[in-house]
C-alpha cells in the first residue's frame, strides 16, 4: 500500500464509528487478544511501562492478561472518547488497598517515547488513516521498545461478500489490508524487523439474526459504495433468508471465516544521515546522545 488512506474506507464513516462504537469488547476481540498475549512469549524484553490502545473495544479481559504478565510495569491507557475513557477508568480502577505499592495507571494521551511496549488489539483495520495511526504508535514507543498489534485480514467475511456480490448489492464491508502491506507501513513509519503472522478463525451462529447482531458489534461497513440509506423490514427478511441459504453448514449453523493478522516490530535508535544542511528532532538527538551514537 503506497497511499496513506485505504481506498475503500470512507473517512467520515470511520470517524462516526470511532465516536459511536459500543463501549464493550466483542467476543472475537477478546479471543484474538488472548491469542496475541501468548505471542509475548517470543519477546524477551520486559517493559517497564506499556500502553494499551483503546482497550474498551480491544479487549478488557486481554488487558488483564497482559497486566498479569507484566505486574510491575506502569500502564498507560489510550482512550480519547469520553464514554469509553469512563468505562476504562471504572473497570481498571483498583481498591485503595490494592493501589498501595502498585504501578501507576494513566488514562489519556500517551507521552512521546514513554513506553517500551504498545499493545493495539483489533483497531488498525477500522482506521481511515492507518499510516498516521502507526506513526502515533511509533512516537509513543521508546527506542528499543516494541509494538504488538492485530487486525482483520483480507480473507475475512469472504462468504458474506460472495452473497452480496451474487445479489448485485454493494459490498457489505470495506476491504481489509494484506499483512505484507502492514509490514511495509511499519517500516515506513520507522519500525524495524516487522514479523507478521496470520490465522483463520471460523465463527458460527444458530440464526441469521444473531449473526447480524454480532457483526454490528464487531464494526461497521466503511466502504464508500455501501448502501446509501437505511433499508426496511423487507430487506432485512430477504437478507436473513439469503444468509441462511448460503452460509448454513451440515451442522445447521451459519459460519463465517475471519482472517486475523498479528504483527510485532521494534523501534530502533534513530539514524540521521547528515548533509550540508540537516535537521534533527530534539527527541532524536537526546536518544542519540544517551546511546553514545553518532549520526551516520
JSON list of C-alpha atoms in Angstrom, two decimals, residues 111-290:
[
{"chain": "A", "resi": 111, "resn": "UNK", "atom": "CA", "xyz": [3.72, 10.50, 26.27]},
{"chain": "A", "resi": 112, "resn": "UNK", "atom": "CA", "xyz": [6.25, 10.53, 23.46]},
{"chain": "A", "resi": 113, "resn": "UNK", "atom": "CA", "xyz": [8.76, 7.68, 23.81]},
{"chain": "A", "resi": 114, "resn": "UNK", "atom": "CA", "xyz": [7.08, 6.85, 27.12]},
{"chain": "A", "resi": 115, "resn": "UNK", "atom": "CA", "xyz": [6.52, 3.09, 26.85]},
{"chain": "A", "resi": 116, "resn": "UNK", "atom": "CA", "xyz": [8.58, 0.04, 26.00]},
{"chain": "A", "resi": 117, "resn": "UNK", "atom": "CA", "xyz": [5.55, -1.78, 24.56]},
{"chain": "A", "resi": 118, "resn": "UNK", "atom": "CA", "xyz": [2.44, -0.55, 22.78]},
{"chain": "A", "resi": 119, "resn": "UNK", "atom": "CA", "xyz": [-0.43, -3.04, 22.61]},
{"chain": "A", "resi": 120, "resn": "UNK", "atom": "CA", "xyz": [-3.08, -2.40, 19.91]},
{"chain": "A", "resi": 121, "resn": "UNK", "atom": "CA", "xyz": [-5.65, -5.16, 19.53]},
{"chain": "A", "resi": 122, "resn": "UNK", "atom": "CA", "xyz": [-8.12, -5.15, 16.60]},
{"chain": "A", "resi": 123, "resn": "UNK", "atom": "CA", "xyz": [-8.00, -1.40, 15.90]},
{"chain": "A", "resi": 124, "resn": "UNK", "atom": "CA", "xyz": [-5.96, -0.90, 12.75]},
{"chain": "A", "resi": 125, "resn": "UNK", "atom": "CA", "xyz": [-8.46, -2.23, 10.17]},
{"chain": "A", "resi": 126, "resn": "UNK", "atom": "CA", "xyz": [-11.04, 0.41, 11.22]},
{"chain": "A", "resi": 127, "resn": "UNK", "atom": "CA", "xyz": [-8.73, 3.38, 10.67]},
{"chain": "A", "resi": 128, "resn": "UNK", "atom": "CA", "xyz": [-9.12, 5.69, 7.68]},
{"chain": "A", "resi": 129, "resn": "UNK", "atom": "CA", "xyz": [-5.53, 6.90, 8.20]},
{"chain": "A", "resi": 130, "resn": "UNK", "atom": "CA", "xyz": [-3.58, 3.76, 9.16]},
{"chain": "A", "resi": 131, "resn": "UNK", "atom": "CA", "xyz": [-0.16, 5.17, 8.26]},
{"chain": "A", "resi": 132, "resn": "UNK", "atom": "CA", "xyz": [-0.78, 8.17, 10.52]},
{"chain": "A", "resi": 133, "resn": "UNK", "atom": "CA", "xyz": [-2.01, 5.85, 13.28]},
{"chain": "A", "resi": 134, "resn": "UNK", "atom": "CA", "xyz": [1.11, 3.72, 13.05]},
{"chain": "A", "resi": 135, "resn": "UNK", "atom": "CA", "xyz": [3.10, 6.96, 13.24]},
{"chain": "A", "resi": 136, "resn": "UNK", "atom": "CA", "xyz": [1.35, 7.81, 16.53]},
{"chain": "A", "resi": 137, "resn": "UNK", "atom": "CA", "xyz": [2.31, 4.41, 17.89]},
{"chain": "A", "resi": 138, "resn": "UNK", "atom": "CA", "xyz": [5.90, 4.91, 16.76]},
{"chain": "A", "resi": 139, "resn": "UNK", "atom": "CA", "xyz": [6.11, 8.24, 18.62]},
{"chain": "A", "resi": 140, "resn": "UNK", "atom": "CA", "xyz": [4.80, 6.66, 21.82]},
{"chain": "A", "resi": 141, "resn": "UNK", "atom": "CA", "xyz": [7.26, 3.75, 21.83]},
{"chain": "A", "resi": 142, "resn": "UNK", "atom": "CA", "xyz": [10.70, 4.29, 23.32]},
{"chain": "A", "resi": 143, "resn": "UNK", "atom": "CA", "xyz": [13.86, 3.36, 21.46]},
{"chain": "A", "resi": 144, "resn": "UNK", "atom": "CA", "xyz": [14.38, -0.43, 21.55]},
{"chain": "A", "resi": 145, "resn": "UNK", "atom": "CA", "xyz": [10.75, -0.87, 22.59]},
{"chain": "A", "resi": 146, "resn": "UNK", "atom": "CA", "xyz": [8.22, -2.77, 20.51]},
{"chain": "A", "resi": 147, "resn": "UNK", "atom": "CA", "xyz": [4.71, -2.74, 19.06]},
{"chain": "A", "resi": 148, "resn": "UNK", "atom": "CA", "xyz": [2.21, -5.63, 19.27]},
{"chain": "A", "resi": 149, "resn": "UNK", "atom": "CA", "xyz": [-0.93, -5.38, 17.15]},
{"chain": "A", "resi": 150, "resn": "UNK", "atom": "CA", "xyz": [-3.67, -7.41, 15.50]},
{"chain": "A", "resi": 151, "resn": "UNK", "atom": "CA", "xyz": [-6.36, -6.68, 12.91]},
{"chain": "A", "resi": 152, "resn": "UNK", "atom": "CA", "xyz": [-8.63, -8.31, 10.35]},
{"chain": "A", "resi": 153, "resn": "UNK", "atom": "CA", "xyz": [-7.09, -9.54, 7.10]},
{"chain": "A", "resi": 154, "resn": "UNK", "atom": "CA", "xyz": [-8.44, -9.55, 3.52]},
{"chain": "A", "resi": 155, "resn": "UNK", "atom": "CA", "xyz": [-9.94, -13.07, 3.65]},
{"chain": "A", "resi": 156, "resn": "UNK", "atom": "CA", "xyz": [-12.35, -12.01, 6.41]},
{"chain": "A", "resi": 157, "resn": "UNK", "atom": "CA", "xyz": [-16.07, -12.25, 5.57]},
{"chain": "A", "resi": 158, "resn": "UNK", "atom": "CA", "xyz": [-15.43, -13.69, 2.12]},
{"chain": "A", "resi": 159, "resn": "UNK", "atom": "CA", "xyz": [-18.62, -15.79, 2.34]},
{"chain": "A", "resi": 160, "resn": "UNK", "atom": "CA", "xyz": [-20.68, -12.71, 3.17]},
{"chain": "A", "resi": 161, "resn": "UNK", "atom": "CA", "xyz": [-19.06, -10.76, 0.34]},
{"chain": "A", "resi": 162, "resn": "UNK", "atom": "CA", "xyz": [-19.97, -13.57, -2.06]},
{"chain": "A", "resi": 163, "resn": "UNK", "atom": "CA", "xyz": [-23.64, -13.39, -1.02]},
{"chain": "A", "resi": 164, "resn": "UNK", "atom": "CA", "xyz": [-23.82, -9.63, -1.62]},
{"chain": "A", "resi": 165, "resn": "UNK", "atom": "CA", "xyz": [-21.96, -9.94, -4.92]},
{"chain": "A", "resi": 166, "resn": "UNK", "atom": "CA", "xyz": [-24.30, -12.66, -6.19]},
{"chain": "A", "resi": 167, "resn": "UNK", "atom": "CA", "xyz": [-27.31, -10.48, -5.40]},
{"chain": "A", "resi": 168, "resn": "UNK", "atom": "CA", "xyz": [-25.82, -7.41, -7.10]},
{"chain": "A", "resi": 169, "resn": "UNK", "atom": "CA", "xyz": [-25.67, -5.49, -3.82]},
{"chain": "A", "resi": 170, "resn": "UNK", "atom": "CA", "xyz": [-22.90, -3.06, -2.76]},
{"chain": "A", "resi": 171, "resn": "UNK", "atom": "CA", "xyz": [-20.06, -4.54, -0.66]},
{"chain": "A", "resi": 172, "resn": "UNK", "atom": "CA", "xyz": [-21.05, -5.49, 2.92]},
{"chain": "A", "resi": 173, "resn": "UNK", "atom": "CA", "xyz": [-17.71, -4.29, 4.30]},
{"chain": "A", "resi": 174, "resn": "UNK", "atom": "CA", "xyz": [-14.66, -2.28, 3.32]},
{"chain": "A", "resi": 175, "resn": "UNK", "atom": "CA", "xyz": [-11.58, -4.15, 2.12]},
{"chain": "A", "resi": 176, "resn": "UNK", "atom": "CA", "xyz": [-9.02, -5.25, 4.70]},
{"chain": "A", "resi": 177, "resn": "UNK", "atom": "CA", "xyz": [-5.30, -4.76, 4.16]},
{"chain": "A", "resi": 178, "resn": "UNK", "atom": "CA", "xyz": [-2.85, -7.58, 3.47]},
{"chain": "A", "resi": 179, "resn": "UNK", "atom": "CA", "xyz": [-0.24, -8.35, 6.12]},
{"chain": "A", "resi": 180, "resn": "UNK", "atom": "CA", "xyz": [2.63, -7.63, 3.72]},
{"chain": "A", "resi": 181, "resn": "UNK", "atom": "CA", "xyz": [1.32, -4.10, 3.22]},
{"chain": "A", "resi": 182, "resn": "UNK", "atom": "CA", "xyz": [1.14, -3.64, 7.00]},
{"chain": "A", "resi": 183, "resn": "UNK", "atom": "CA", "xyz": [4.78, -4.70, 7.19]},
{"chain": "A", "resi": 184, "resn": "UNK", "atom": "CA", "xyz": [5.73, -2.08, 4.59]},
{"chain": "A", "resi": 185, "resn": "UNK", "atom": "CA", "xyz": [3.84, 0.62, 6.51]},
{"chain": "A", "resi": 186, "resn": "UNK", "atom": "CA", "xyz": [5.59, -0.33, 9.75]},
{"chain": "A", "resi": 187, "resn": "UNK", "atom": "CA", "xyz": [8.98, 0.11, 8.11]},
{"chain": "A", "resi": 188, "resn": "UNK", "atom": "CA", "xyz": [7.87, 3.39, 6.50]},
{"chain": "A", "resi": 189, "resn": "UNK", "atom": "CA", "xyz": [6.89, 4.69, 9.96]},
{"chain": "A", "resi": 190, "resn": "UNK", "atom": "CA", "xyz": [10.34, 3.87, 11.39]},
{"chain": "A", "resi": 191, "resn": "UNK", "atom": "CA", "xyz": [9.81, 0.45, 12.94]},
{"chain": "A", "resi": 192, "resn": "UNK", "atom": "CA", "xyz": [12.27, -2.35, 12.22]},
{"chain": "A", "resi": 193, "resn": "UNK", "atom": "CA", "xyz": [12.21, -6.13, 11.93]},
{"chain": "A", "resi": 194, "resn": "UNK", "atom": "CA", "xyz": [8.44, -6.47, 11.48]},
{"chain": "A", "resi": 195, "resn": "UNK", "atom": "CA", "xyz": [7.21, -10.03, 11.97]},
{"chain": "A", "resi": 196, "resn": "UNK", "atom": "CA", "xyz": [3.78, -10.79, 10.55]},
{"chain": "A", "resi": 197, "resn": "UNK", "atom": "CA", "xyz": [1.63, -13.85, 11.18]},
{"chain": "A", "resi": 198, "resn": "UNK", "atom": "CA", "xyz": [-1.94, -14.83, 10.35]},
{"chain": "A", "resi": 199, "resn": "UNK", "atom": "CA", "xyz": [-4.56, -17.43, 11.19]},
{"chain": "A", "resi": 200, "resn": "UNK", "atom": "CA", "xyz": [-8.21, -18.01, 10.34]},
{"chain": "A", "resi": 201, "resn": "UNK", "atom": "CA", "xyz": [-10.94, -18.26, 12.93]},
{"chain": "A", "resi": 202, "resn": "UNK", "atom": "CA", "xyz": [-14.37, -19.63, 12.00]},
{"chain": "A", "resi": 203, "resn": "UNK", "atom": "CA", "xyz": [-17.35, -18.33, 13.96]},
{"chain": "A", "resi": 204, "resn": "UNK", "atom": "CA", "xyz": [-20.76, -19.99, 13.82]},
{"chain": "A", "resi": 205, "resn": "UNK", "atom": "CA", "xyz": [-24.26, -18.85, 14.79]},
{"chain": "A", "resi": 206, "resn": "UNK", "atom": "CA", "xyz": [-27.62, -20.51, 15.28]},
{"chain": "A", "resi": 207, "resn": "UNK", "atom": "CA", "xyz": [-29.60, -17.88, 13.35]},
{"chain": "A", "resi": 208, "resn": "UNK", "atom": "CA", "xyz": [-29.03, -15.15, 10.75]},
{"chain": "A", "resi": 209, "resn": "UNK", "atom": "CA", "xyz": [-30.38, -12.59, 13.25]},
{"chain": "A", "resi": 210, "resn": "UNK", "atom": "CA", "xyz": [-27.69, -13.48, 15.79]},
{"chain": "A", "resi": 211, "resn": "UNK", "atom": "CA", "xyz": [-25.00, -13.38, 13.09]},
{"chain": "A", "resi": 212, "resn": "UNK", "atom": "CA", "xyz": [-26.02, -9.87, 12.03]},
{"chain": "A", "resi": 213, "resn": "UNK", "atom": "CA", "xyz": [-26.17, -8.69, 15.63]},
{"chain": "A", "resi": 214, "resn": "UNK", "atom": "CA", "xyz": [-22.61, -9.83, 16.28]},
{"chain": "A", "resi": 215, "resn": "UNK", "atom": "CA", "xyz": [-21.32, -8.30, 13.06]},
{"chain": "A", "resi": 216, "resn": "UNK", "atom": "CA", "xyz": [-22.77, -4.94, 14.14]},
{"chain": "A", "resi": 217, "resn": "UNK", "atom": "CA", "xyz": [-20.92, -5.27, 17.45]},
{"chain": "A", "resi": 218, "resn": "UNK", "atom": "CA", "xyz": [-17.64, -6.05, 15.68]},
{"chain": "A", "resi": 219, "resn": "UNK", "atom": "CA", "xyz": [-17.62, -2.98, 13.47]},
{"chain": "A", "resi": 220, "resn": "UNK", "atom": "CA", "xyz": [-19.28, -1.06, 10.67]},
{"chain": "A", "resi": 221, "resn": "UNK", "atom": "CA", "xyz": [-19.22, -1.06, 6.90]},
{"chain": "A", "resi": 222, "resn": "UNK", "atom": "CA", "xyz": [-16.94, 1.85, 5.99]},
{"chain": "A", "resi": 223, "resn": "UNK", "atom": "CA", "xyz": [-16.99, 1.25, 2.23]},
{"chain": "A", "resi": 224, "resn": "UNK", "atom": "CA", "xyz": [-17.72, 4.46, 0.25]},
{"chain": "A", "resi": 225, "resn": "UNK", "atom": "CA", "xyz": [-20.08, 2.49, -2.02]},
{"chain": "A", "resi": 226, "resn": "UNK", "atom": "CA", "xyz": [-22.09, 0.83, 0.76]},
{"chain": "A", "resi": 227, "resn": "UNK", "atom": "CA", "xyz": [-25.88, 1.13, 0.74]},
{"chain": "A", "resi": 228, "resn": "UNK", "atom": "CA", "xyz": [-26.62, 4.84, 0.90]},
{"chain": "A", "resi": 229, "resn": "UNK", "atom": "CA", "xyz": [-29.75, 4.71, 3.04]},
{"chain": "A", "resi": 230, "resn": "UNK", "atom": "CA", "xyz": [-31.44, 2.64, 5.71]},
{"chain": "A", "resi": 231, "resn": "UNK", "atom": "CA", "xyz": [-33.20, -0.49, 4.50]},
{"chain": "A", "resi": 232, "resn": "UNK", "atom": "CA", "xyz": [-36.60, -1.63, 5.72]},
{"chain": "A", "resi": 233, "resn": "UNK", "atom": "CA", "xyz": [-38.04, -4.76, 7.21]},
{"chain": "A", "resi": 234, "resn": "UNK", "atom": "CA", "xyz": [-38.47, -6.42, 3.80]},
{"chain": "A", "resi": 235, "resn": "UNK", "atom": "CA", "xyz": [-34.74, -6.06, 3.07]},
{"chain": "A", "resi": 236, "resn": "UNK", "atom": "CA", "xyz": [-33.86, -7.47, 6.49]},
{"chain": "A", "resi": 237, "resn": "UNK", "atom": "CA", "xyz": [-36.07, -10.54, 5.91]},
{"chain": "A", "resi": 238, "resn": "UNK", "atom": "CA", "xyz": [-34.55, -11.04, 2.44]},
{"chain": "A", "resi": 239, "resn": "UNK", "atom": "CA", "xyz": [-31.03, -10.75, 3.85]},
{"chain": "A", "resi": 240, "resn": "UNK", "atom": "CA", "xyz": [-31.68, -13.27, 6.60]},
{"chain": "A", "resi": 241, "resn": "UNK", "atom": "CA", "xyz": [-33.19, -15.68, 4.06]},
{"chain": "A", "resi": 242, "resn": "UNK", "atom": "CA", "xyz": [-30.17, -15.36, 1.73]},
{"chain": "A", "resi": 243, "resn": "UNK", "atom": "CA", "xyz": [-27.69, -15.78, 4.60]},
{"chain": "A", "resi": 244, "resn": "UNK", "atom": "CA", "xyz": [-29.44, -18.89, 5.84]},
{"chain": "A", "resi": 245, "resn": "UNK", "atom": "CA", "xyz": [-29.39, -20.39, 2.34]},
{"chain": "A", "resi": 246, "resn": "UNK", "atom": "CA", "xyz": [-25.73, -19.58, 1.63]},
{"chain": "A", "resi": 247, "resn": "UNK", "atom": "CA", "xyz": [-23.98, -19.93, 4.99]},
{"chain": "A", "resi": 248, "resn": "UNK", "atom": "CA", "xyz": [-25.68, -22.86, 6.75]},
{"chain": "A", "resi": 249, "resn": "UNK", "atom": "CA", "xyz": [-23.45, -25.90, 7.09]},
{"chain": "A", "resi": 250, "resn": "UNK", "atom": "CA", "xyz": [-24.15, -29.57, 7.70]},
{"chain": "A", "resi": 251, "resn": "UNK", "atom": "CA", "xyz": [-24.44, -28.90, 11.43]},
{"chain": "A", "resi": 252, "resn": "UNK", "atom": "CA", "xyz": [-27.28, -26.44, 10.85]},
{"chain": "A", "resi": 253, "resn": "UNK", "atom": "CA", "xyz": [-25.24, -23.40, 11.91]},
{"chain": "A", "resi": 254, "resn": "UNK", "atom": "CA", "xyz": [-24.21, -20.38, 9.84]},
{"chain": "A", "resi": 255, "resn": "UNK", "atom": "CA", "xyz": [-20.45, -19.89, 9.51]},
{"chain": "A", "resi": 256, "resn": "UNK", "atom": "CA", "xyz": [-18.11, -17.02, 8.60]},
{"chain": "A", "resi": 257, "resn": "UNK", "atom": "CA", "xyz": [-14.32, -17.05, 8.41]},
{"chain": "A", "resi": 258, "resn": "UNK", "atom": "CA", "xyz": [-12.22, -14.24, 9.88]},
{"chain": "A", "resi": 259, "resn": "UNK", "atom": "CA", "xyz": [-8.59, -13.84, 8.88]},
{"chain": "A", "resi": 260, "resn": "UNK", "atom": "CA", "xyz": [-6.61, -12.48, 11.83]},
{"chain": "A", "resi": 261, "resn": "UNK", "atom": "CA", "xyz": [-3.29, -10.74, 11.26]},
{"chain": "A", "resi": 262, "resn": "UNK", "atom": "CA", "xyz": [-0.79, -10.45, 14.10]},
{"chain": "A", "resi": 263, "resn": "UNK", "atom": "CA", "xyz": [2.29, -8.25, 13.92]},
{"chain": "A", "resi": 264, "resn": "UNK", "atom": "CA", "xyz": [5.12, -7.01, 16.05]},
{"chain": "A", "resi": 265, "resn": "UNK", "atom": "CA", "xyz": [8.04, -4.72, 15.31]},
{"chain": "A", "resi": 266, "resn": "UNK", "atom": "CA", "xyz": [10.80, -2.94, 17.21]},
{"chain": "A", "resi": 267, "resn": "UNK", "atom": "CA", "xyz": [11.69, 0.74, 17.31]},
{"chain": "A", "resi": 268, "resn": "UNK", "atom": "CA", "xyz": [15.40, 1.12, 16.57]},
{"chain": "A", "resi": 269, "resn": "UNK", "atom": "CA", "xyz": [17.60, 4.03, 17.56]},
{"chain": "A", "resi": 270, "resn": "UNK", "atom": "CA", "xyz": [17.21, 6.91, 15.09]},
{"chain": "A", "resi": 271, "resn": "UNK", "atom": "CA", "xyz": [19.62, 7.09, 12.20]},
{"chain": "A", "resi": 272, "resn": "UNK", "atom": "CA", "xyz": [20.31, 10.61, 10.98]},
{"chain": "A", "resi": 273, "resn": "UNK", "atom": "CA", "xyz": [22.00, 10.96, 7.61]},
{"chain": "A", "resi": 274, "resn": "UNK", "atom": "CA", "xyz": [23.89, 14.23, 7.53]},
{"chain": "A", "resi": 275, "resn": "UNK", "atom": "CA", "xyz": [24.10, 16.55, 4.54]},
{"chain": "A", "resi": 276, "resn": "UNK", "atom": "CA", "xyz": [25.21, 20.17, 4.17]},
{"chain": "A", "resi": 277, "resn": "UNK", "atom": "CA", "xyz": [22.02, 21.20, 5.96]},
{"chain": "A", "resi": 278, "resn": "UNK", "atom": "CA", "xyz": [20.29, 18.64, 8.20]},
{"chain": "A", "resi": 279, "resn": "UNK", "atom": "CA", "xyz": [17.67, 18.90, 10.89]},
{"chain": "A", "resi": 280, "resn": "UNK", "atom": "CA", "xyz": [17.37, 16.53, 13.84]},
{"chain": "A", "resi": 281, "resn": "UNK", "atom": "CA", "xyz": [14.46, 16.50, 16.27]},
{"chain": "A", "resi": 282, "resn": "UNK", "atom": "CA", "xyz": [15.29, 17.24, 19.90]},
{"chain": "A", "resi": 283, "resn": "UNK", "atom": "CA", "xyz": [13.97, 13.82, 20.95]},
{"chain": "A", "resi": 284, "resn": "UNK", "atom": "CA", "xyz": [16.12, 12.01, 18.37]},
{"chain": "A", "resi": 285, "resn": "UNK", "atom": "CA", "xyz": [19.20, 13.99, 19.40]},
{"chain": "A", "resi": 286, "resn": "UNK", "atom": "CA", "xyz": [18.65, 13.09, 23.05]},
{"chain": "A", "resi": 287, "resn": "UNK", "atom": "CA", "xyz": [18.30, 9.43, 22.10]},
{"chain": "A", "resi": 288, "resn": "UNK", "atom": "CA", "xyz": [21.48, 9.53, 20.03]},
{"chain": "A", "resi": 289, "resn": "UNK", "atom": "CA", "xyz": [23.43, 11.16, 22.85]},
{"chain": "A", "resi": 290, "resn": "UNK", "atom": "CA", "xyz": [22.13, 8.76, 25.51]}
]
